[in-house]
Amino acid sequence: MAAISSADAMSAEELRALVPQLQQLTEKYKQAEALQKALFDISELANSVSELSRLYPAIHEIIAGMMNAQNFFVAMFDQSGEVVEFVYFVDQFDELMVRQMPAAKLMSGLTGYILRSGNSLFLTKENFKETTQGLGIENLGADAVDWIGVPLKRGAQVIGAMVVQSYDDAIRYSDKDLELLLFVSQHIVNALDRVKNREITEKTIRDRTRQLRQINQELQEEIQERQKIESLQQALFEISELSARVEQDMEVFYASLHGVLARLLSAPNCYIALLDDQRQNLVFPYFSDEKDKTAAPRPVSKGLTEYVIDSGQAALIDAIRAQELVAQGMLDPAVSERMKERSNSWLGSPLVVKGEIVGIVAVQTYDNKKTYSLKDLELLKFVSHHIAVAMERKRAADALQEYSQQLADKVKERTEELYKTNQHLKKQIEERKEIELKLIHDAHHDALTDLPNRVMFSNRLELAVANKRRHPENNFAVLFIDLDRFKLINDTIGHHAGDMFLIEVSKRIAECIRGHDLLARLGGDEFVILLDSLEQEEDAEEVASRIIELLSKPYMLDDKEMYSGASIGIAFVQSWYGSAEEVIRDADAAMYQAKALGRGRYISFDTSMRERLLEELELENQFRHMLKEGLFECYCQPATNIINKQWIYLECYVRWLHPTLGKVKREQFWQVAEHSGLTIEMDRFMLDKACQLLNAAQMGASDFPVGTKVALNLSINHLIQKKLVDQLLEQIAEAGVEPSQLVLEFDENALNRRSQHVLPALKHLKKAGITLVLDNFGSGLASLSYLYSYPFDYVKIDHRFIKSLPRSSKNLKMIQSVLSIAEHLGFQLIAEGIQNKEQLDALLDIGCELIQGAYVAPSRPLLDYIPEPSRQAL
């Protein structure tokens, strides 16, 4: 026994010495990986984001992925205007009321020091006062625990500053954080410049397009105006012809004149009124009206006709103007009332013969939606003159003939001018058409490779889909091509070389297809091909093989030999496809399947792929419904101390029995929750069930020992934001449950993905009194760091290690080592997944007393632990 104890002590000594080394190597690997990912993400942002307002939050998220950046801002310095603009500002204590302020106001502060000196600045609460006094800096904001600021430079010019700060003593920065910010700052400046240039370019394009649209609109308006002029000239010509033909039958002349007026303006109702020789009565040689069939001669009174004759001016009169004339004593009130009832709009113009007014010509409407304008009035005035001329011709035929000749000459001259103008307009229209054709080409082709883009490809594919439905014997196929190593090439030798690479790829692919096939670039490194009129499906596979072979050959880019490859998905157009997007979607799915199988290959789409996609969609929809209605079935299983038979806690979990798929595995269950974005809602549902169980247990459940804690698995997403942790504690308080009654389990694999963000949240939960458990220990890559640095009360060995006992002595020794570490680091080890006596005996032999599994205590429905009177509440 003494020998065994000595061996155990030596093993613990070795492990204690090994832990810092492993932790240091792990931390170094994580930092390098995080930095590489950050640079990659910044490059992706520069390619994908077109607006600066979307770039800054994305940069914040990238910085937060490498260090704690809860308080972060970016200030840009406009030296020409001597203005500093805080383009992005997130701070838990300071609130920025003004985004832009004079540089002179800030130059004495911390940010101003960086902008004027171009130097970085790292302040801690220990050196803050000494450093700021030595540099002559005033603190203009809230006091921080740590403060790091780095300049953003374009060459030697300082264009801004990037700052992170901490107000929490638990969150401290180091020189490594300063080096990290300095390293990525130049990449951020490059990304800012590229996004800003793209933003300026797109704005220029939009402005130019708007100008062209406005020019085109003005051109159309000018054409319409010219057409009106031409129509008016034609009307004048017709009136002249009518005047020349009129001899004795004035009724025919008046009717023909009404027809001409109706083409120039709205003239459903028209009449001509003349004074008799004594100028005491009005006669109506022509009268056409919708309301009144005839108009008998009448004495001169205070009517609309008399008003025009008395004033000697053409007039536009509606109901409002009529009331004004009544008030002035110039119109009979009955006329005004009738106009109001009929919604009258009336135009009248005097007929003048040898300088004397002999009558008027008038038009009117009874529709308030078709009122007259001043332009109509001017037109009627013009026409009335010609009517008067025609009437004068009755008295002086020779003079009228001479006038008609002059009018004809004038019309001819104006017609020639109009012809010349139309020729000029026609030339301008041709020029505009050429511009439009250029715009149409640019809208349907990729700017880099000049290949058709997604719009043009989709249109062509829609035709192929329609053709397949009408002629099933015709065969088409879509090849979806995704390039390998494109991002590496772009990041390694620059975007210019990346562009040259894409152009070369497009040329190589074009060599592998026929002239009537269509090659297009969807964007980035994705290309698609529409193979037209295939004889058999094997032809598409042969084309895919040629493309993969040709793209795998070396590329010379900036005197460097580079290699790439391609993964290709093939979708054959079938009669049941409804749209081009469906075909592209299936080809894309096949391409991802090819990637998953190892890249550099092609895969043809089959219905099983769609069935899997539909199954996943159906599973997600069913999950949403189950969660919304609270229909998930809850089960409980205790974790037990096998020595004294007492429960450590009772773990609650959800079991999902799908009506068609059967029992859904736990991993698939949480994967569906992640994809549907409902992990937080699922956590709240489980927490609600756990709180209800604790409240109901106080009523005296026979199978629920007094004081037993209740555990549940919680998503790591709950630890990413401080407000979510606060909401979690608020939910516990509102349920009337003490935090010390709850146990929260967190999966190690999830911690691996977001570990840099969760430590403060775990400490917050621990401080509130909640028991913390690290679940599935041993399944991830950085397990030792969790044991050493994180405040877990219990650690659960992954069930896959237990499953191999007792035959795997290697796994047994690993568990024994963790037990030894647990004694020194202050946590307890739980073995989960015990299925038989042999596994239990093996664990007891090495001193593992805390266990969980079906062999010791099988799972039971949650309702089994609830007293009968309390079940209705659940």
mmCIF file of N, CA, C and O in Angstrom, residues 710-738:
data_model
loop_
_atom_site.group_PDB
_atom_site.id
_atom_site.type_symbol
_atom_site.label_atom_id
_atom_site.label_comp_id
_atom_site.label_asym_id
_atom_site.label_seq_id
_atom_site.Cartn_x
_atom_site.Cartn_y
_atom_site.Cartn_z
ATOM 1 N N VAL A 710 -31.163 20.584 -8.124
ATOM 2 C CA VAL A 710 -31.619 20.189 -9.457
ATOM 3 C C VAL A 710 -30.649 20.758 -10.488
ATOM 4 O O VAL A 710 -30.282 21.937 -10.424
ATOM 5 N N ALA A 711 -30.233 19.906 -11.423
ATOM 6 C CA ALA A 711 -29.247 20.304 -12.439
ATOM 7 C C ALA A 711 -29.878 20.323 -13.819
ATOM 8 O O ALA A 711 -30.839 19.600 -14.092
ATOM 9 N N LEU A 712 -29.315 21.143 -14.699
ATOM 10 C CA LEU A 712 -29.725 21.158 -16.098
ATOM 11 C C LEU A 712 -28.541 21.590 -16.938
ATOM 12 O O LEU A 712 -27.653 22.320 -16.480
ATOM 13 N N ASN A 713 -28.518 21.096 -18.185
ATOM 14 C CA ASN A 713 -27.475 21.495 -19.127
ATOM 15 C C ASN A 713 -27.835 22.855 -19.707
ATOM 16 O O ASN A 713 -28.960 23.070 -20.158
ATOM 17 N N LEU A 714 -26.871 23.772 -19.723
ATOM 18 C CA LEU A 714 -27.110 25.126 -20.200
ATOM 19 C C LEU A 714 -26.227 25.402 -21.417
ATOM 20 O O LEU A 714 -25.060 25.012 -21.445
ATOM 21 N N SER A 715 -26.799 26.086 -22.417
ATOM 22 C CA SER A 715 -26.036 26.438 -23.613
ATOM 23 C C SER A 715 -24.957 27.452 -23.276
ATOM 24 O O SER A 715 -25.144 28.332 -22.438
ATOM 25 N N ILE A 716 -23.830 27.340 -23.960
ATOM 26 C CA ILE A 716 -22.739 28.287 -23.758
ATOM 27 C C ILE A 716 -23.124 29.684 -24.199
ATOM 28 O O ILE A 716 -22.548 30.680 -23.774
ATOM 29 N N ASN A 717 -24.166 29.783 -25.061
ATOM 30 C CA ASN A 717 -24.618 31.095 -25.532
ATOM 31 C C ASN A 717 -25.101 31.971 -24.382
ATOM 32 O O ASN A 717 -25.122 33.201 -24.488
ATOM 33 N N HIS A 718 -25.506 31.337 -23.279
ATOM 34 C CA HIS A 718 -25.995 32.102 -22.143
ATOM 35 C C HIS A 718 -24.864 32.840 -21.436
ATOM 36 O O HIS A 718 -25.116 33.735 -20.608
ATOM 37 N N LEU A 719 -23.612 32.463 -21.716
ATOM 38 C CA LEU A 719 -22.486 33.074 -21.018
ATOM 39 C C LEU A 719 -21.781 34.135 -21.842
ATOM 40 O O LEU A 719 -20.846 34.761 -21.371
ATOM 41 N N ILE A 720 -22.223 34.321 -23.092
ATOM 42 C CA ILE A 720 -21.502 35.227 -23.982
ATOM 43 C C ILE A 720 -21.773 36.680 -23.634
ATOM 44 O O ILE A 720 -20.892 37.523 -23.692
ATOM 45 N N GLN A 721 -23.018 37.008 -23.235
ATOM 46 C CA GLN A 721 -23.377 38.384 -22.928
ATOM 47 C C GLN A 721 -23.744 38.499 -21.450
ATOM 48 O O GLN A 721 -24.483 37.673 -20.926
ATOM 49 N N LYS A 722 -23.265 39.562 -20.848
ATOM 50 C CA LYS A 722 -23.522 39.769 -19.421
ATOM 51 C C LYS A 722 -25.014 39.912 -19.143
ATOM 52 O O LYS A 722 -25.518 39.429 -18.126
ATOM 53 N N LYS A 723 -25.748 40.554 -20.069
ATOM 54 C CA LYS A 723 -27.173 40.770 -19.811
ATOM 55 C C LYS A 723 -27.940 39.452 -19.790
ATOM 56 O O LYS A 723 -28.949 39.325 -19.088
ATOM 57 N N LEU A 724 -27.464 38.435 -20.555
ATOM 58 C CA LEU A 724 -28.131 37.134 -20.540
ATOM 59 C C LEU A 724 -27.931 36.445 -19.195
ATOM 60 O O LEU A 724 -28.828 35.773 -18.687
ATOM 61 N N VAL A 725 -26.732 36.590 -18.615
ATOM 62 C CA VAL A 725 -26.479 36.023 -17.284
ATOM 63 C C VAL A 725 -27.376 36.705 -16.253
ATOM 64 O O VAL A 725 -27.969 36.046 -15.386
ATOM 65 N N ASP A 726 -27.501 38.034 -16.357
ATOM 66 C CA ASP A 726 -28.373 38.764 -15.427
ATOM 67 C C ASP A 726 -29.826 38.328 -15.582
ATOM 68 O O ASP A 726 -30.553 38.177 -14.595
ATOM 69 N N GLN A 727 -30.259 38.138 -16.838
ATOM 70 C CA GLN A 727 -31.634 37.683 -17.069
ATOM 71 C C GLN A 727 -31.852 36.284 -16.493
ATOM 72 O O GLN A 727 -32.934 35.975 -15.980
ATOM 73 N N LEU A 728 -30.822 35.429 -16.564
ATOM 74 C CA LEU A 728 -30.910 34.087 -16.002
ATOM 75 C C LEU A 728 -31.130 34.157 -14.483
ATOM 76 O O LEU A 728 -32.011 33.478 -13.942
ATOM 77 N N LEU A 729 -30.354 34.998 -13.815
ATOM 78 C CA LEU A 729 -30.510 35.137 -12.361
ATOM 79 C C LEU A 729 -31.851 35.775 -12.008
ATOM 80 O O LEU A 729 -32.465 35.431 -10.985
ATOM 81 N N GLU A 730 -32.334 36.706 -12.846
ATOM 82 C CA GLU A 730 -33.646 37.303 -12.607
ATOM 83 C C GLU A 730 -34.751 36.259 -12.720
ATOM 84 O O GLU A 730 -35.705 36.253 -11.934
ATOM 85 N N GLN A 731 -34.635 35.350 -13.720
ATOM 86 C CA GLN A 731 -35.643 34.295 -13.878
ATOM 87 C C GLN A 731 -35.666 33.385 -12.650
ATOM 88 O O GLN A 731 -36.736 32.973 -12.189
ATOM 89 N N ILE A 732 -34.484 33.076 -12.105
ATOM 90 C CA ILE A 732 -34.413 32.230 -10.905
ATOM 91 C C ILE A 732 -35.080 32.944 -9.724
ATOM 92 O O ILE A 732 -35.861 32.334 -8.975
ATOM 93 N N ALA A 733 -34.783 34.244 -9.576
ATOM 94 C CA ALA A 733 -35.367 35.002 -8.467
ATOM 95 C C ALA A 733 -36.883 35.104 -8.602
ATOM 96 O O ALA A 733 -37.625 34.961 -7.626
ATOM 97 N N GLU A 734 -37.376 35.343 -9.824
ATOM 98 C CA GLU A 734 -38.819 35.457 -10.038
ATOM 99 C C GLU A 734 -39.536 34.144 -9.751
ATOM 100 O O GLU A 734 -40.711 34.139 -9.365
ATOM 101 N N ALA A 735 -38.832 33.015 -9.934
ATOM 102 C CA ALA A 735 -39.443 31.711 -9.667
ATOM 103 C C ALA A 735 -39.451 31.378 -8.188
ATOM 104 O O ALA A 735 -40.006 30.344 -7.783
ATOM 105 N N GLY A 736 -38.828 32.215 -7.350
ATOM 106 C CA GLY A 736 -38.805 31.960 -5.916
ATOM 107 C C GLY A 736 -37.859 30.854 -5.512
ATOM 108 O O GLY A 736 -38.060 30.180 -4.503
ATOM 109 N N VAL A 737 -36.799 30.645 -6.292
ATOM 110 C CA VAL A 737 -35.835 29.571 -6.036
ATOM 111 C C VAL A 737 -34.501 30.190 -5.636
ATOM 112 O O VAL A 737 -34.065 31.179 -6.236
ATOM 113 N N GLU A 738 -33.846 29.602 -4.647
ATOM 114 C CA GLU A 738 -32.517 30.039 -4.261
ATOM 115 C C GLU A 738 -31.484 29.535 -5.278
ATOM 116 O O GLU A 738 -31.536 28.362 -5.671
#
